[in-house]
GROMACS .gro file of C-alpha atoms in nm:
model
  425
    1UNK     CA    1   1.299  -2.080  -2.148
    2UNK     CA    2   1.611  -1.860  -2.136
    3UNK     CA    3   1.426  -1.598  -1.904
    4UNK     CA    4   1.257  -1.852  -1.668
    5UNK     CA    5   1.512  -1.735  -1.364
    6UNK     CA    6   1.395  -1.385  -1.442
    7UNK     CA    7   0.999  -1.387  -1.472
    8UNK     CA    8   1.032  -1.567  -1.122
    9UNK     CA    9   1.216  -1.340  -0.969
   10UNK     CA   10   1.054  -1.010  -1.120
   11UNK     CA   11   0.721  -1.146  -1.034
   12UNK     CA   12   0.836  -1.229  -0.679
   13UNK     CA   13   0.955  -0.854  -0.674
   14UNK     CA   14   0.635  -0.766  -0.782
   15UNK     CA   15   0.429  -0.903  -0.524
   16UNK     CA   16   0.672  -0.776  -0.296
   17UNK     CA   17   0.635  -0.413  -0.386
   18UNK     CA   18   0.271  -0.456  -0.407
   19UNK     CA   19   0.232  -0.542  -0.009
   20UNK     CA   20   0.469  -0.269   0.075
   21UNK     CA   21   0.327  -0.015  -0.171
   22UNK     CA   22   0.024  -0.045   0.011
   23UNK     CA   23   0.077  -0.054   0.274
   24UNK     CA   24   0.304   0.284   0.224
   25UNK     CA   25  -0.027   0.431   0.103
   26UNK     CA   26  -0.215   0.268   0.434
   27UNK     CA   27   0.070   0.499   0.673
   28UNK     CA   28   0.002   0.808   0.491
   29UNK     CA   29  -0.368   0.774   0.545
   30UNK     CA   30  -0.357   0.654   0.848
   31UNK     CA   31  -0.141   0.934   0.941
   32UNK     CA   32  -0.341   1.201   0.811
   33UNK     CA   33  -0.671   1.072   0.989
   34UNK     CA   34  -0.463   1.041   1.307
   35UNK     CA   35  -0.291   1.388   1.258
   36UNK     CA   36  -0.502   1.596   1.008
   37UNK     CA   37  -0.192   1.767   0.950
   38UNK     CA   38  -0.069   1.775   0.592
   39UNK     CA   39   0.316   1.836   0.725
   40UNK     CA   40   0.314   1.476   0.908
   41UNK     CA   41   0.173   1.336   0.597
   42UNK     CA   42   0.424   1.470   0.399
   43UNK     CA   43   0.711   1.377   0.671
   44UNK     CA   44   0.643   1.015   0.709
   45UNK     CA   45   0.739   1.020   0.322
   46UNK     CA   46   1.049   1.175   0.368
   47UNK     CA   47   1.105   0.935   0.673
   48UNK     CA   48   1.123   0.672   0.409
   49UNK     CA   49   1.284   0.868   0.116
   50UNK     CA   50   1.589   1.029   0.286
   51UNK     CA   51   1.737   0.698   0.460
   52UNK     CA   52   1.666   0.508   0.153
   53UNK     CA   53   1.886   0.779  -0.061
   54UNK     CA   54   2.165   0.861   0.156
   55UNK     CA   55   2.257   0.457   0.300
   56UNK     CA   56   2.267   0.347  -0.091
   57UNK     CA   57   2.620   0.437  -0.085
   58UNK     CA   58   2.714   0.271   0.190
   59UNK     CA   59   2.426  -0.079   0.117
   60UNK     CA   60   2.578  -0.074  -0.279
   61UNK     CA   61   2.933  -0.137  -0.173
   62UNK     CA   62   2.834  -0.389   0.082
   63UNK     CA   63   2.597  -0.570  -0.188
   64UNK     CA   64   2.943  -0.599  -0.403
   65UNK     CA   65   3.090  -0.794  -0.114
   66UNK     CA   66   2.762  -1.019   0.047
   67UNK     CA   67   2.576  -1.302  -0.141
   68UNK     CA   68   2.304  -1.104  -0.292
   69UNK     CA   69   2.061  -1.374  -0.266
   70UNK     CA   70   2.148  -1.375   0.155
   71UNK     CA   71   2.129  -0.975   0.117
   72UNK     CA   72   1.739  -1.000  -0.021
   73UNK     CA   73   1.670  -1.252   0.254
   74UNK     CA   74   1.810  -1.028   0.550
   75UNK     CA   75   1.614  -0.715   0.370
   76UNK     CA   76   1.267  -0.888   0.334
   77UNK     CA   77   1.300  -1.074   0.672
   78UNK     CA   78   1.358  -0.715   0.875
   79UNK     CA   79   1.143  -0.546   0.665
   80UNK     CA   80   0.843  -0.864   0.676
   81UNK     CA   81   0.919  -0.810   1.109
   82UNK     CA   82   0.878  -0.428   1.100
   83UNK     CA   83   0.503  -0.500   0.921
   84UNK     CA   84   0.446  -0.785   1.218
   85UNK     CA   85   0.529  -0.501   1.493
   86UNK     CA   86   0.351  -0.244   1.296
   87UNK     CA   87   0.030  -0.521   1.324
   88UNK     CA   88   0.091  -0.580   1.688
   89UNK     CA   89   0.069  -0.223   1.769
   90UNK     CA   90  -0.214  -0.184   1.618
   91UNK     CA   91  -0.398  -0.482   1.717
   92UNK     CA   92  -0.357  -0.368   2.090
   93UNK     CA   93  -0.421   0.024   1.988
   94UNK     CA   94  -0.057   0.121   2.082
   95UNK     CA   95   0.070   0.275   1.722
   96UNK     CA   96   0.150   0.561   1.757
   97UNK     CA   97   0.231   0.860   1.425
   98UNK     CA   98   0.624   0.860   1.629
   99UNK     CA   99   0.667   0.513   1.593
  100UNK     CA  100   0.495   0.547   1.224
  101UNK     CA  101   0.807   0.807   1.137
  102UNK     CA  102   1.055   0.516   1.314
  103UNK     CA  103   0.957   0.225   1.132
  104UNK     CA  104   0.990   0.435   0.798
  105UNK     CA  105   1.316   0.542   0.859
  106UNK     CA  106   1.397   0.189   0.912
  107UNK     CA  107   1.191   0.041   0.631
  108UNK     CA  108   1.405   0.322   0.396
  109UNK     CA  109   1.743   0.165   0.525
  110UNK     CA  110   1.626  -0.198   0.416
  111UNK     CA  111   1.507  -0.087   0.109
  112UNK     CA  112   1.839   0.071   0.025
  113UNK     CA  113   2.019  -0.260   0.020
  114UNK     CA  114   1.730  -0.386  -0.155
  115UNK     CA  115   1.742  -0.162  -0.450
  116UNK     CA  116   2.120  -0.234  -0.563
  117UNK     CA  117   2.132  -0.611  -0.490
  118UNK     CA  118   1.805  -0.677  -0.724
  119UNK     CA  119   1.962  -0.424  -0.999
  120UNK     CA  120   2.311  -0.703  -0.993
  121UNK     CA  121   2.068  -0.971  -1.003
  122UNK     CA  122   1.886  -0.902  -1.371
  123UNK     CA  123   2.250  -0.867  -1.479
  124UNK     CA  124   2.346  -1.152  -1.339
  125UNK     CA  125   2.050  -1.384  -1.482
  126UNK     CA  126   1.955  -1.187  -1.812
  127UNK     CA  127   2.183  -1.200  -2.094
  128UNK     CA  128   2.303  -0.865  -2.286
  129UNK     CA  129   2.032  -0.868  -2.558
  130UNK     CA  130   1.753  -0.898  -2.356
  131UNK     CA  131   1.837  -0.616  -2.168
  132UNK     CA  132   1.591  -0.376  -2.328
  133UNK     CA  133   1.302  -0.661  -2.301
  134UNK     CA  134   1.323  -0.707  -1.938
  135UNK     CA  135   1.356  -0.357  -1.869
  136UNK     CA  136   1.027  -0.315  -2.044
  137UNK     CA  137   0.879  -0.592  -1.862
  138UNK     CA  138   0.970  -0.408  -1.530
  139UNK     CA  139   0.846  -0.068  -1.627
  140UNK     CA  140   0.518  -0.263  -1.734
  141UNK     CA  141   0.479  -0.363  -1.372
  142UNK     CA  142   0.589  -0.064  -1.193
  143UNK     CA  143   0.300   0.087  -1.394
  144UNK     CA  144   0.036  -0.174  -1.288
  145UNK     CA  145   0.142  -0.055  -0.944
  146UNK     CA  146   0.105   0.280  -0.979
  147UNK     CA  147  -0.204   0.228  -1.115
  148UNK     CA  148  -0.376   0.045  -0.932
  149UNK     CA  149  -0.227   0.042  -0.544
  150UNK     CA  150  -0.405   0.360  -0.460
  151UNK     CA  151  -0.720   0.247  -0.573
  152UNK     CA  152  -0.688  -0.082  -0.411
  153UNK     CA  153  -0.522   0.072  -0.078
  154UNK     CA  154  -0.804   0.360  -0.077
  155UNK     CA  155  -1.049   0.101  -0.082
  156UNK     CA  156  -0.910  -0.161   0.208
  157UNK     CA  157  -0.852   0.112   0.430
  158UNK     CA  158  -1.189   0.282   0.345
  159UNK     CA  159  -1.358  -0.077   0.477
  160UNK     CA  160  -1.124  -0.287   0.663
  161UNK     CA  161  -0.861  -0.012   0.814
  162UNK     CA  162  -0.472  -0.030   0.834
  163UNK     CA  163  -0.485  -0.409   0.997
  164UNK     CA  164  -0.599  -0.587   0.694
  165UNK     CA  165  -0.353  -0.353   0.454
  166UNK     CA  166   0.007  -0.454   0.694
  167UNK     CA  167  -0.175  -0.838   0.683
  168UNK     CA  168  -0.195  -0.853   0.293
  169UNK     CA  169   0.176  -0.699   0.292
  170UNK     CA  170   0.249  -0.969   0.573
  171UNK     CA  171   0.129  -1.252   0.263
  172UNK     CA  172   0.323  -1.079  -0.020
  173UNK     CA  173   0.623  -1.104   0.213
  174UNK     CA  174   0.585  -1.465   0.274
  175UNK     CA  175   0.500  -1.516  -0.136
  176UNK     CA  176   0.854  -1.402  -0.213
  177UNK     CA  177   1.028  -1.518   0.033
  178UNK     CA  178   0.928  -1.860  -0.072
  179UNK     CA  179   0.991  -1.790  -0.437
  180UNK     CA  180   1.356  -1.662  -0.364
  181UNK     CA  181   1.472  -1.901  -0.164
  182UNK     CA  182   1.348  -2.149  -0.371
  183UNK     CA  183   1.284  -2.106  -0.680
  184UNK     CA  184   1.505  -1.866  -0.772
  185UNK     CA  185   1.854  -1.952  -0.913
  186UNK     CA  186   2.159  -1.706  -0.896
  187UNK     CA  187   2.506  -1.775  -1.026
  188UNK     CA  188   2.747  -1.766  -0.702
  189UNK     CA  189   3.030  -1.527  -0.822
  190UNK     CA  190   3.338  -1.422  -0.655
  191UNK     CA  191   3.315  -1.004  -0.711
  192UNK     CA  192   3.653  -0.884  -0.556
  193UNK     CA  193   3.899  -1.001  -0.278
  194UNK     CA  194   3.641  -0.980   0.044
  195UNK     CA  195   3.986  -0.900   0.230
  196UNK     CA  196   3.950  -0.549   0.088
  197UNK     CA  197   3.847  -0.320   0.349
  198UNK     CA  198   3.479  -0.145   0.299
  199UNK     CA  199   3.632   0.212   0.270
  200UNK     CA  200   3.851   0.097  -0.006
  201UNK     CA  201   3.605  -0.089  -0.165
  202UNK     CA  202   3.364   0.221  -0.132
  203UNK     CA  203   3.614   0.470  -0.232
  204UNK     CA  204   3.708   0.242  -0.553
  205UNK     CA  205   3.323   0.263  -0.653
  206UNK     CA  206   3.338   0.651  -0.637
  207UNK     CA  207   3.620   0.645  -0.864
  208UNK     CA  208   3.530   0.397  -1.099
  209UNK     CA  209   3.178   0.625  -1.157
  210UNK     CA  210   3.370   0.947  -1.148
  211UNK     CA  211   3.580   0.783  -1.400
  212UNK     CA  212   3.289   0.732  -1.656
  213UNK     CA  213   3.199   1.082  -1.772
  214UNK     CA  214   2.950   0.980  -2.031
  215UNK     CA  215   2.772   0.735  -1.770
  216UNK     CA  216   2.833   1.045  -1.503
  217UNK     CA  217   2.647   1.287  -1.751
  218UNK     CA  218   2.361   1.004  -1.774
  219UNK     CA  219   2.298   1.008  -1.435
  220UNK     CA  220   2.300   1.386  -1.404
  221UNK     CA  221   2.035   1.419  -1.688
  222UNK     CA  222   1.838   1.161  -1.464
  223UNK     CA  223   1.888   1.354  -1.160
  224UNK     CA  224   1.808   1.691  -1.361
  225UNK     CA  225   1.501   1.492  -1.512
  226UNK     CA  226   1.386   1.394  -1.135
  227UNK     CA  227   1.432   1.744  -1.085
  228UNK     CA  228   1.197   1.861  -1.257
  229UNK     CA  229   0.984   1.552  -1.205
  230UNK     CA  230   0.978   1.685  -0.787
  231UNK     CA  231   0.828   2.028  -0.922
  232UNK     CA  232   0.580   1.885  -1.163
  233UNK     CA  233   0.423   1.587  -0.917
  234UNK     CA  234   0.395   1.790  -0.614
  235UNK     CA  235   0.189   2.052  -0.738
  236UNK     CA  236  -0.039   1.821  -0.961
  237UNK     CA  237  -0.309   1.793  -0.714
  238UNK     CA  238  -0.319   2.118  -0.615
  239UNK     CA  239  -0.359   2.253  -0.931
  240UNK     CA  240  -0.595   2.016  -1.073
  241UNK     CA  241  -0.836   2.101  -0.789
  242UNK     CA  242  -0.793   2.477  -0.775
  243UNK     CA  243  -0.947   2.469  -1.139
  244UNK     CA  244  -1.151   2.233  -1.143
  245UNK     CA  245  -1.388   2.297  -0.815
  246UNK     CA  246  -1.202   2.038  -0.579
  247UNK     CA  247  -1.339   1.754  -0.769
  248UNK     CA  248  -1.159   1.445  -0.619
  249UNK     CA  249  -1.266   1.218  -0.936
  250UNK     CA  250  -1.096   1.405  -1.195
  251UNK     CA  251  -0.834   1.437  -1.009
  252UNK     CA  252  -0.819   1.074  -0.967
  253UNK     CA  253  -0.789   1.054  -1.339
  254UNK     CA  254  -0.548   1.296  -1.424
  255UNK     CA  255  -0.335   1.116  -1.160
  256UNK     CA  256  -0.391   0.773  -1.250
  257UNK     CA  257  -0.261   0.875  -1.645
  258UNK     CA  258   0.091   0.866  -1.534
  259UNK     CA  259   0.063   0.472  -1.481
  260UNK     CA  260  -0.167   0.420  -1.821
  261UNK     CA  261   0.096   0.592  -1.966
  262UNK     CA  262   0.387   0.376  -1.882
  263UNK     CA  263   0.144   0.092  -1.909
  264UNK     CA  264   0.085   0.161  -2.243
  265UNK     CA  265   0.468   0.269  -2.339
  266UNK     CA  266   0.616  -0.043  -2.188
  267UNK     CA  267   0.380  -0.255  -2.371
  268UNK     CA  268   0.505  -0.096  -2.703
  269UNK     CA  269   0.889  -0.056  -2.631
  270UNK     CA  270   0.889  -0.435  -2.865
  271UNK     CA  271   0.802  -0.214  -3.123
  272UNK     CA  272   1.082   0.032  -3.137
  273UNK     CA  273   1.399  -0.077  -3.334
  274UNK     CA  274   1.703  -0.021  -3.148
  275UNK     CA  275   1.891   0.298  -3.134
  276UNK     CA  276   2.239   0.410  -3.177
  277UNK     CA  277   2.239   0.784  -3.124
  278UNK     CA  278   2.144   0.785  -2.761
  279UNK     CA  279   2.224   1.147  -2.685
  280UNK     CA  280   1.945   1.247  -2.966
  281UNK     CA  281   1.714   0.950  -2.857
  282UNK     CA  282   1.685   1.055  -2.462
  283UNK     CA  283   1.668   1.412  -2.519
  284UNK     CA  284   1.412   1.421  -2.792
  285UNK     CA  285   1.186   1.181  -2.585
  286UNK     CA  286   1.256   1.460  -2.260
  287UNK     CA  287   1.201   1.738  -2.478
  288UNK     CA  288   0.847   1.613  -2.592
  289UNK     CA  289   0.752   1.504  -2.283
  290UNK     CA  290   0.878   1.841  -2.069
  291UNK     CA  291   0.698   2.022  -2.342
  292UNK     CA  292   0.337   1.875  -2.445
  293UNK     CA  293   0.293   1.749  -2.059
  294UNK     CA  294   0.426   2.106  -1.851
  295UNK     CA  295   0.221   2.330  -2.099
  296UNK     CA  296  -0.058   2.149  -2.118
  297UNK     CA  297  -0.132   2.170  -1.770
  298UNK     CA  298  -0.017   2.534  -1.751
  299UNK     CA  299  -0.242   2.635  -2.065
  300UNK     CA  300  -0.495   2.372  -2.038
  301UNK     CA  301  -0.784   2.495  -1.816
  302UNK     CA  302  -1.000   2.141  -1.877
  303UNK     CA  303  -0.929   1.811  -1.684
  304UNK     CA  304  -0.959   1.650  -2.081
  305UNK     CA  305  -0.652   1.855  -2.190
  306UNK     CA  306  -0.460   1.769  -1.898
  307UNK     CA  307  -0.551   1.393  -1.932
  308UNK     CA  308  -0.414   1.430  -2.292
  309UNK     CA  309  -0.122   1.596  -2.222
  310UNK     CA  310   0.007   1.363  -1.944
  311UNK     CA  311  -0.064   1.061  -2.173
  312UNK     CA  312   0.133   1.203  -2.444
  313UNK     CA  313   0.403   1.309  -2.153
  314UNK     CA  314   0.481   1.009  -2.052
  315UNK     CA  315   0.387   0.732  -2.304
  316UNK     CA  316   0.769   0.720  -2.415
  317UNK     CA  317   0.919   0.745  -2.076
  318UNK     CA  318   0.980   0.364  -2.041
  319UNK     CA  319   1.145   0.401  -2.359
  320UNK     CA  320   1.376   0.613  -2.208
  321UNK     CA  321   1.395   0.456  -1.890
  322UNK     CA  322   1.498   0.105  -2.088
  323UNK     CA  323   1.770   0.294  -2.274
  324UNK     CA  324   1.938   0.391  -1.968
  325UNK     CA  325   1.934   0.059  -1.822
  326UNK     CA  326   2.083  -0.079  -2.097
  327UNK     CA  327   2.357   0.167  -2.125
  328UNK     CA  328   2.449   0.137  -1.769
  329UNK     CA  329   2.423  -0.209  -1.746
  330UNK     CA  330   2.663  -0.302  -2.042
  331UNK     CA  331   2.929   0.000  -1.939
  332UNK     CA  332   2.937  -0.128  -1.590
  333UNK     CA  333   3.121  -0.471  -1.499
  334UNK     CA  334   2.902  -0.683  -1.299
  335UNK     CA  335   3.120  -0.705  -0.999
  336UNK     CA  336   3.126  -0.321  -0.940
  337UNK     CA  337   2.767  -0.258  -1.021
  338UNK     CA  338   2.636  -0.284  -0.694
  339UNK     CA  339   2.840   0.021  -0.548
  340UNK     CA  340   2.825   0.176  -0.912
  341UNK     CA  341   2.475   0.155  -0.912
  342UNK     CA  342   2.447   0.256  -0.520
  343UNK     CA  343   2.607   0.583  -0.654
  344UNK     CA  344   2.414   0.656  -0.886
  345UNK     CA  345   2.084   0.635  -0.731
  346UNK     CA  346   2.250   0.852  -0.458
  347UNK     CA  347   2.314   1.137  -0.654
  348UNK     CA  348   2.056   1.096  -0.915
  349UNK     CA  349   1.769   1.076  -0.703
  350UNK     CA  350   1.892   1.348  -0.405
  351UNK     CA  351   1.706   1.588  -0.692
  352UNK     CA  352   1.386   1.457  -0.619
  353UNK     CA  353   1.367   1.597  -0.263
  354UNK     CA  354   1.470   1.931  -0.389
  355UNK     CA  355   1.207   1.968  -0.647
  356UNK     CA  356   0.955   1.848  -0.413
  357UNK     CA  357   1.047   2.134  -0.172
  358UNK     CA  358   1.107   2.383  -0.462
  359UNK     CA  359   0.752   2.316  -0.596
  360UNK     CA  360   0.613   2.446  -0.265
  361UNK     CA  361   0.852   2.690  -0.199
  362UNK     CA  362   0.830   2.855  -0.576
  363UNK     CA  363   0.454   2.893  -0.562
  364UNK     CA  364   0.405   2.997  -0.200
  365UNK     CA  365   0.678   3.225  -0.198
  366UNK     CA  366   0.775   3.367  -0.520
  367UNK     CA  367   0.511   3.361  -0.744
  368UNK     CA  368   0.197   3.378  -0.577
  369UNK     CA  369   0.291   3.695  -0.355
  370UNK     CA  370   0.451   3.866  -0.699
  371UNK     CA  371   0.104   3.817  -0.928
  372UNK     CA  372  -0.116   3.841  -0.579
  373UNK     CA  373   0.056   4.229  -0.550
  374UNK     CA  374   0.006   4.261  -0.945
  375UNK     CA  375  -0.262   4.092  -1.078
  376UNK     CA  376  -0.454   4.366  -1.192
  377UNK     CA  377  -0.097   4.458  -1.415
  378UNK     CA  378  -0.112   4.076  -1.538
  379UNK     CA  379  -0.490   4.121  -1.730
  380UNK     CA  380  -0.308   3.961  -2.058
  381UNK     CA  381  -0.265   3.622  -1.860
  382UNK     CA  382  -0.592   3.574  -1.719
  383UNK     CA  383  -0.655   3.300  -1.985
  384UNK     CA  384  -0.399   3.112  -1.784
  385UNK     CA  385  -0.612   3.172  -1.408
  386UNK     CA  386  -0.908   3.344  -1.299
  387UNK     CA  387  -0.708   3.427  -0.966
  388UNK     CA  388  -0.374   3.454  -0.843
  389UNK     CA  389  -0.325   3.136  -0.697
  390UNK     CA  390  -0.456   2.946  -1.039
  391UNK     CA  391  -0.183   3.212  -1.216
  392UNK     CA  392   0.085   3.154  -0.999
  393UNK     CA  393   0.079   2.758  -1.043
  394UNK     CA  394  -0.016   2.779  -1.419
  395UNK     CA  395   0.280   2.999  -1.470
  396UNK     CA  396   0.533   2.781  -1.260
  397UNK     CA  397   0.382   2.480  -1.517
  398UNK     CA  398   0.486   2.634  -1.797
  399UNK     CA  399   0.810   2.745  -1.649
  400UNK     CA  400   0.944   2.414  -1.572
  401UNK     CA  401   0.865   2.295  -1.934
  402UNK     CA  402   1.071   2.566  -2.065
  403UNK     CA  403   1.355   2.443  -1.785
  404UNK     CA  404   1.298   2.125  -1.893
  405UNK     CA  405   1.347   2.193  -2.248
  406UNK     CA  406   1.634   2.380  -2.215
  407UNK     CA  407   1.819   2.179  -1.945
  408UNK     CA  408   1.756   1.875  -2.211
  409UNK     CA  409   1.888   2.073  -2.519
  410UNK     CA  410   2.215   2.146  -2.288
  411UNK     CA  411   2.261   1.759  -2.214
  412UNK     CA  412   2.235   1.695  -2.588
  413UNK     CA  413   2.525   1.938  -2.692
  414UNK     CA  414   2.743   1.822  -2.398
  415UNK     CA  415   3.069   1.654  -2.496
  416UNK     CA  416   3.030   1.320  -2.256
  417UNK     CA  417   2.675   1.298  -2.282
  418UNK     CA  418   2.735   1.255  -2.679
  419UNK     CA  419   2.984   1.027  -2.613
  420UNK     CA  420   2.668   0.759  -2.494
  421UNK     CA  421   2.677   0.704  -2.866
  422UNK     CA  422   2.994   0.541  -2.887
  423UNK     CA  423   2.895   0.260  -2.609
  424UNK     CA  424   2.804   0.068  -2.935
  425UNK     CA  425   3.075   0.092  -3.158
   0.00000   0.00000   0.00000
């Protein structure tokens, strides 16, 4: 079977991201029971997050250079001995939320060679035409994962605690480290003259991307996309349970259609015949899913219209998400992909952060004091909220979905993004 090499190795990835998506979820409970503060809850994230984005520059160019299959051993082995110390601690009641922020920021650096060396990998054992395939087969797992690892994580630490989450994570760490350095077989290639020093190896991946305007204007409507993607997610909850009476089960629903979504989209993505005009194709599927999903939950005032929207909002992402693989992966040579790709996640997904704090920042500080001081001026848009905090986030809803449709009608008219539909010819 032609794809053998890769169902291995995406289903050892799997299990991988399974353990430490859990126990990611286990840290940020733990830490909130331990705390009850919602700012170290929020910081152990970005403990994680900001490492992870800012030492892919430096982990892509070294990925280029290293034997990736060596580069996922060193990764999993530091990361499987951070989740032993983490279980020590515990065992012996010495963790403590500081050394919870510590092992984040160190977990975030490991992932960050991670994350480029896999992405070389599928290009190294999957052929050109099943590009779009396997990408749909990996957005059909990240979707089982964000479905169901907060349930399951909830649940474990609800009746066993933090210990038995780090042990499973332990398991799934010794599950693919097995199946890697086994099972899995990748083709030993000789990148670039490992003489080169690392700046000029790093500096020649800058170039090469900067280079590449249509693949630059790609990863800027990604980044603009995660943009707008930080605004939406971190006020979800929030809003959901300021109209709906704080009811935690709904709210576990509306959540959870994100992953059904993707479940469902990846599942279909065999169905879609393959696209030339790729500058229509990703901006249409952005444009309907800025639109139905950000004003449904702006205008929508039931948890059933919000489930709907989201759905609809997000059924075609993997579409879009397989696209973009596929463009990247066949304008990019193989032995610069790693730094390439390193880049790209960089810049595309420093947006994220700055969405996240915009979403606060917007609400708590520009619109809620603005309608608080005028509601009574604002009677015409009480359909939207009964108060002005309900206002303030229903308006900032419907304000990123016009952002969002804008931003992608911009992309679509711009000169290198259209020239994605030339990759092709």
């Amino acid at each position: 079977m032609a794809l053998k090499n890769f169902y291995i190795f995406i289903i050892g990835q799997f299990v991988s991201q399974f353990g430490s998506r859990m126990t990611s979820y286990g840290f940020t409970l733990w830490i909130y029971k331990t705390t009850n503060s919602v700012f170290y809850t929020s910081l152990v994230t970005l403990c994680y997050l900001v490492p992870e984005i800012l030492f892919n520059f430096i982990a892509g160019t070294l990925s280029d250079k290293w034997d990736k299959k060596t580069v996922l051993k060193v990764s999993d082995s530091f990361a499987g001995v951070l989740s032993f110390a983490t279980l020590i601690l515990l065992v012996f009641g010495k963790l403590k939320f500081q050394y919870v922020f510590i092992i984040n920021i160190l977990l975030g650096i490991a992932d960050s060679f991670q994350a480029p060396t896999s992405e070389v990998i599928i290009s190294l054992i999957v052929s050109k035409k099943d590009y779009i395939k396997t990408s749909g087969i990996r957005s059909f797992f990240k979707s089982f994962l964000d479905i169901f690892v907060p349930i399951l994580s909830v649940s474990i630490y609800a009746l066993w605690g933090l210990k038995v989450i780090i042990l499973i994570d332990l398991i799934t760490f010794i599950f693919t480290y097995l199946t890697l350095i086994i099972f899995v077989k990748i083709p030993k290639l000789q990148i670039f003259d490992k003489k080169e020093s690392f700046i000029n190896d790093f500096i020649l991946g800058i170039k090469y991307l900067l280079s590449m305007k249509d693949i630059l204007a790609l990863i800027f409507f990604m980044g603009f996309i995660n943009l707008v993607y930080g605004i939406y997610s971190t006020a979800l909850a929030p809003m959901v349970l300021l109209r709906n009476g704080n009811n935690d089960f709904q709210l576990g629903i509306v959540t959870s259609m994100i992953g059904i979504a993707g479940l469902v989209g990846s599942m279909l993505l065999k169905f879609f015949p393959k696209f030339k005009n790729y500058s229509v194709l990703l901006t249409n599927i952005m444009i309907f899913s800025f639109g139905v999903c950000n004003f449904s939950l702006g205008i929508g005032k039931s948890y059933i219209i919000w489930v709907i929207g989201i759905f609809l909002g997000n059924i075609l992402v993997p579409l879009l998400l397989a696209n973009v693989d596929y463009l990247t992966r066949v304008r990019i040579p193989i032995e610069l992909q790693g730094r390439v790709f390193s880049a790209r996640n960089t810049i595309q997904y420093l947006f994220l952060p700055v969405g996240i704090f915009l979403s606060g920042f917007l609400n708590d500080f520009i619109f809620y004091p603005i309608i608080k001081g005028n509601f009574s001026l604002l009677e015409n848009l009480s359909f939207l909220g009964e108060n002005s905090q309900e206002l303030s986030i229903a308006l900032l809803y419907i304000l990123i979905g016009f952002l969002g449709i804008v931003g992608s009608i911009i992309f679509r008219n711009n000169k290198n993004f259209k020239e994605l539909d030339k990759i092709d010819i």
